[in-house]
Amino acid sequence: MTPSHEHRFRHLGAMLAEWRSVWQPLPFQHRRLPWTSRYPAMAEALRRLSDDEAARLQDKPFAASPLSAWLPVDELASLVNLPDLAVPGPTLPDAWGTFVGGRKWRQIQAFAPLVTPDADLVEWCAGKGHLARGVGRWHGIGVEALEWHSELCRAGGELARRQEVAVQLHQQDVLAEEASRWLTPNTRVMALHACGDLHGRLLEGAARRGTAVTLAPCCYQRTEAEHYRPLSEQGRREMAELGWRMHRDDLAMAVQETVTAPAGVRRQRERANAWRLGFDALQRDVSGRDAYLPVPSLAYGRMPDDFAGFCRWAAERKRLSLPARLDWARYEAEGVRRLGEVTRLELVRHLFRRPLEVWLALDRVRLMEEAGFRVRLGTFCERQLTPRNLVIEATPAR
């Protein structure tokens, strides 16, 4: 029997709260993770993993995991096993995606058949209105689209004219109070990967006004609130009962999984991370403070040519004076060593990444169910197309 959303939400929340001491600390920021003293055998088992085994568990954290000796792997896997809501059969033609990136268009092709034209359609956070144009053209109907940036509205309007699709883009800040005028009982709002507060405001307004929604949420950490406040009454009540708090930074873990990058990009990313960890070891020794010092991001194409150059750049940004003579090779080697360890210890966080994402999505589901909506939660495509493949379909129970 498939568990109800209420049951799944309650049990996932209880497990996330129970095991927060192992998934909330960031291995990148700790020379010695707090939980390793409580679970030394688990930490050692992770450190002994081969590169191939670590890569396999990064990709499939629930499959034959050695962590099952210490953590509830099977129960977590069961709780995040959601129905496949993808609509079989034909979808938007490839030729319609001429002006859209290939991966983005395939995501639209997977998402669009779930948008039923049972009401006036509005796209929320539309960008250039690619989804609105595809859905409008597919059903032969007009679609309204809301976007904050005027240049994207202009470009999207031009694409709609070129493709002869009845899509009207409106410059609209969806966080503004007047955006609620687009939320009516006769409207279905669609949003593909609307972030944080942007989709949160949509759901809260839709719940109040009886507006149907088809939403793929994303980037839960993009919110003004420093600590997470659940959208649903059930979520607020149960977090209070569990004495559990999540910082905005904790939410980022839910969306850290990415589609496999090309080998060259992976090597650049690994080198950048090893250099950051090498600099972290250096700055702790130089400053005398055994604490992580965050360094600003730097695009891969702008990375210095060598480790010493990176450290000088980072030290300048953090106003840290470096000695004239340093053993650069030693610190660079320490960064490489630490990256191997961090990669393995982070597998614990990877195990809880999807459970956290599903719990956050269920919080949104429960908000709508508490407002009297019929709600479906599932996946709309394979994770290889996008790891952010959850979809919420909410329809007022009239």
Short mmCIF file of N, CA, C and O in Angstrom, two decimals, residues 236-291:
data_model
loop_
_atom_site.label_atom_id
_atom_site.label_comp_id
_atom_site.label_asym_id
_atom_site.label_seq_id
_atom_site.Cartn_x
_atom_site.Cartn_y
_atom_site.Cartn_z
N ARG A 236 5.35 22.74 10.41
CA ARG A 236 5.70 23.64 11.53
C ARG A 236 5.49 22.95 12.87
O ARG A 236 6.33 23.07 13.77
N ARG A 237 4.40 22.20 12.99
CA ARG A 237 4.12 21.52 14.25
C ARG A 237 5.16 20.44 14.54
O ARG A 237 5.69 20.36 15.66
N GLU A 238 5.48 19.63 13.54
CA GLU A 238 6.39 18.52 13.78
C GLU A 238 7.83 18.97 13.98
O GLU A 238 8.56 18.37 14.78
N MET A 239 8.27 20.02 13.28
CA MET A 239 9.62 20.53 13.53
C MET A 239 9.73 21.05 14.95
O MET A 239 10.76 20.87 15.62
N ALA A 240 8.68 21.72 15.43
CA ALA A 240 8.68 22.23 16.81
C ALA A 240 8.72 21.07 17.80
O ALA A 240 9.46 21.11 18.79
N GLU A 241 7.95 20.02 17.54
CA GLU A 241 7.93 18.87 18.45
C GLU A 241 9.27 18.16 18.50
O GLU A 241 9.70 17.67 19.55
N LEU A 242 9.95 18.11 17.34
CA LEU A 242 11.25 17.43 17.26
C LEU A 242 12.41 18.29 17.73
O LEU A 242 13.53 17.82 17.88
N GLY A 243 12.14 19.59 17.94
CA GLY A 243 13.20 20.51 18.32
C GLY A 243 14.27 20.62 17.24
O GLY A 243 15.47 20.71 17.53
N TRP A 244 13.85 20.61 15.99
CA TRP A 244 14.74 20.53 14.83
C TRP A 244 14.73 21.86 14.09
O TRP A 244 13.67 22.42 13.81
N ARG A 245 15.92 22.38 13.78
CA ARG A 245 16.04 23.62 13.00
C ARG A 245 16.96 23.37 11.81
O ARG A 245 17.92 22.60 11.91
N MET A 246 16.67 24.04 10.72
CA MET A 246 17.54 23.98 9.56
C MET A 246 17.90 25.39 9.13
O MET A 246 17.02 26.25 8.96
N HIS A 247 19.19 25.62 8.94
CA HIS A 247 19.66 26.88 8.40
C HIS A 247 19.45 26.88 6.88
O HIS A 247 19.36 25.82 6.26
N ARG A 248 19.39 28.07 6.33
CA ARG A 248 19.25 28.20 4.87
C ARG A 248 20.32 27.39 4.13
O ARG A 248 20.04 26.77 3.11
N ASP A 249 21.55 27.37 4.66
CA ASP A 249 22.63 26.63 3.99
C ASP A 249 22.36 25.13 3.97
O ASP A 249 22.81 24.43 3.05
N ASP A 250 21.64 24.60 4.96
CA ASP A 250 21.32 23.18 4.97
C ASP A 250 20.45 22.80 3.77
O ASP A 250 20.54 21.68 3.24
N LEU A 251 19.59 23.73 3.35
CA LEU A 251 18.66 23.44 2.26
C LEU A 251 19.39 23.21 0.95
O LEU A 251 18.88 22.52 0.06
N ALA A 252 20.58 23.79 0.80
CA ALA A 252 21.32 23.65 -0.45
C ALA A 252 21.68 22.20 -0.73
O ALA A 252 21.84 21.80 -1.89
N MET A 253 21.81 21.38 0.33
CA MET A 253 22.17 19.98 0.13
C MET A 253 21.15 19.27 -0.76
O MET A 253 21.50 18.36 -1.52
N ALA A 254 19.88 19.69 -0.68
CA ALA A 254 18.82 19.01 -1.43
C ALA A 254 19.00 19.13 -2.93
O ALA A 254 18.46 18.31 -3.69
N VAL A 255 19.75 20.13 -3.40
CA VAL A 255 19.87 20.36 -4.85
C VAL A 255 21.31 20.30 -5.31
O VAL A 255 21.65 20.83 -6.36
N GLN A 256 22.18 19.64 -4.54
CA GLN A 256 23.59 19.60 -4.92
C GLN A 256 23.91 18.53 -5.94
O GLN A 256 24.98 18.55 -6.54
N GLU A 257 23.02 17.58 -6.14
CA GLU A 257 23.28 16.56 -7.15
C GLU A 257 23.19 17.18 -8.53
O GLU A 257 22.26 17.92 -8.85
N THR A 258 24.16 16.89 -9.38
CA THR A 258 24.18 17.43 -10.74
C THR A 258 24.29 16.29 -11.74
O THR A 258 24.76 15.20 -11.43
N VAL A 259 23.86 16.57 -12.96
CA VAL A 259 24.04 15.60 -14.04
C VAL A 259 25.53 15.52 -14.34
O VAL A 259 26.26 16.50 -14.27
N THR A 260 26.00 14.31 -14.65
CA THR A 260 27.42 14.10 -14.88
C THR A 260 27.98 15.11 -15.88
O THR A 260 27.48 15.25 -16.98
N ALA A 261 29.05 15.79 -15.48
CA ALA A 261 29.68 16.79 -16.33
C ALA A 261 30.73 16.14 -17.23
O ALA A 261 31.20 15.03 -16.95
N PRO A 262 31.12 16.80 -18.32
CA PRO A 262 32.21 16.28 -19.15
C PRO A 262 33.48 16.09 -18.33
O PRO A 262 33.68 16.76 -17.31
N ALA A 263 34.34 15.18 -18.79
CA ALA A 263 35.55 14.83 -18.03
C ALA A 263 36.40 16.06 -17.75
O ALA A 263 36.95 16.20 -16.65
N GLY A 264 36.54 16.95 -18.72
CA GLY A 264 37.36 18.14 -18.53
C GLY A 264 36.83 19.04 -17.43
O GLY A 264 37.59 19.58 -16.62
N VAL A 265 35.51 19.20 -17.38
CA VAL A 265 34.89 20.03 -16.34
C VAL A 265 35.07 19.38 -14.98
O VAL A 265 35.34 20.05 -13.98
N ARG A 266 34.94 18.05 -14.92
CA ARG A 266 35.13 17.34 -13.65
C ARG A 266 36.56 17.53 -13.13
O ARG A 266 36.77 17.75 -11.94
N ARG A 267 37.53 17.45 -14.03
CA ARG A 267 38.93 17.64 -13.61
C ARG A 267 39.15 19.05 -13.09
O ARG A 267 39.85 19.25 -12.08
N GLN A 268 38.58 20.04 -13.76
CA GLN A 268 38.71 21.43 -13.30
C GLN A 268 38.08 21.61 -11.92
O GLN A 268 38.63 22.28 -11.05
N ARG A 269 36.91 20.99 -11.73
CA ARG A 269 36.21 21.10 -10.45
C ARG A 269 37.02 20.45 -9.34
O ARG A 269 37.15 21.00 -8.24
N GLU A 270 37.56 19.27 -9.63
CA GLU A 270 38.36 18.57 -8.62
C GLU A 270 39.62 19.36 -8.27
O GLU A 270 40.00 19.44 -7.09
N ARG A 271 40.27 19.93 -9.27
CA ARG A 271 41.47 20.72 -8.99
C ARG A 271 41.12 21.94 -8.14
O ARG A 271 41.82 22.25 -7.17
N ALA A 272 40.03 22.62 -8.49
CA ALA A 272 39.61 23.79 -7.72
C ALA A 272 39.32 23.41 -6.27
O ALA A 272 39.71 24.13 -5.33
N ASN A 273 38.62 22.29 -6.06
CA ASN A 273 38.29 21.87 -4.69
C ASN A 273 39.54 21.47 -3.91
O ASN A 273 39.66 21.76 -2.71
N ALA A 274 40.48 20.78 -4.58
CA ALA A 274 41.72 20.40 -3.91
C ALA A 274 42.51 21.65 -3.52
O ALA A 274 43.09 21.72 -2.43
N TRP A 275 42.55 22.64 -4.39
CA TRP A 275 43.26 23.89 -4.07
C TRP A 275 42.61 24.61 -2.90
O TRP A 275 43.30 25.17 -2.05
N ARG A 276 41.28 24.61 -2.86
CA ARG A 276 40.59 25.27 -1.74
C ARG A 276 40.93 24.58 -0.42
O ARG A 276 41.14 25.24 0.59
N LEU A 277 40.96 23.26 -0.45
CA LEU A 277 41.29 22.52 0.76
C LEU A 277 42.76 22.70 1.14
O LEU A 277 43.10 22.76 2.32
N GLY A 278 43.63 22.80 0.14
CA GLY A 278 45.03 23.08 0.42
C GLY A 278 45.21 24.45 1.03
O GLY A 278 45.97 24.63 2.00
N PHE A 279 44.49 25.44 0.49
CA PHE A 279 44.54 26.78 1.06
C PHE A 279 43.96 26.79 2.46
O PHE A 279 44.47 27.50 3.35
N ASP A 280 42.93 25.99 2.70
CA ASP A 280 42.33 25.94 4.04
C ASP A 280 43.36 25.45 5.06
O ASP A 280 43.47 26.02 6.16
N ALA A 281 44.12 24.41 4.70
CA ALA A 281 45.17 23.93 5.61
C ALA A 281 46.23 25.01 5.83
O ALA A 281 46.69 25.23 6.97
N LEU A 282 46.58 25.71 4.77
CA LEU A 282 47.60 26.77 4.86
C LEU A 282 47.12 27.91 5.77
O LEU A 282 47.85 28.36 6.67
N GLN A 283 45.88 28.38 5.52
CA GLN A 283 45.41 29.54 6.29
C GLN A 283 45.24 29.22 7.77
O GLN A 283 45.41 30.09 8.61
N ARG A 284 44.90 27.98 8.10
CA ARG A 284 44.79 27.60 9.51
C ARG A 284 46.17 27.69 10.18
O ARG A 284 46.28 28.17 11.32
N ASP A 285 47.21 27.23 9.47
CA ASP A 285 48.56 27.29 10.04
C ASP A 285 49.05 28.73 10.15
O ASP A 285 49.65 29.11 11.17
N VAL A 286 48.80 29.53 9.13
CA VAL A 286 49.30 30.91 9.11
C VAL A 286 48.57 31.77 10.13
O VAL A 286 49.17 32.56 10.86
N SER A 287 47.25 31.63 10.21
CA SER A 287 46.45 32.49 11.10
C SER A 287 46.46 32.00 12.55
O SER A 287 46.17 32.77 13.46
N GLY A 288 46.74 30.71 12.73
CA GLY A 288 46.68 30.15 14.07
C GLY A 288 45.27 29.86 14.54
O GLY A 288 45.06 29.54 15.71
N ARG A 289 44.31 29.98 13.62
CA ARG A 289 42.90 29.71 13.96
C ARG A 289 42.46 28.43 13.25
O ARG A 289 42.48 28.36 12.02
N ASP A 290 42.09 27.43 14.02
CA ASP A 290 41.68 26.16 13.44
C ASP A 290 40.20 26.22 13.08
O ASP A 290 39.34 25.59 13.70
N ALA A 291 39.91 27.04 12.07
CA ALA A 291 38.52 27.25 11.62
C ALA A 291 38.51 27.45 10.12
O ALA A 291 39.44 28.03 9.54
#
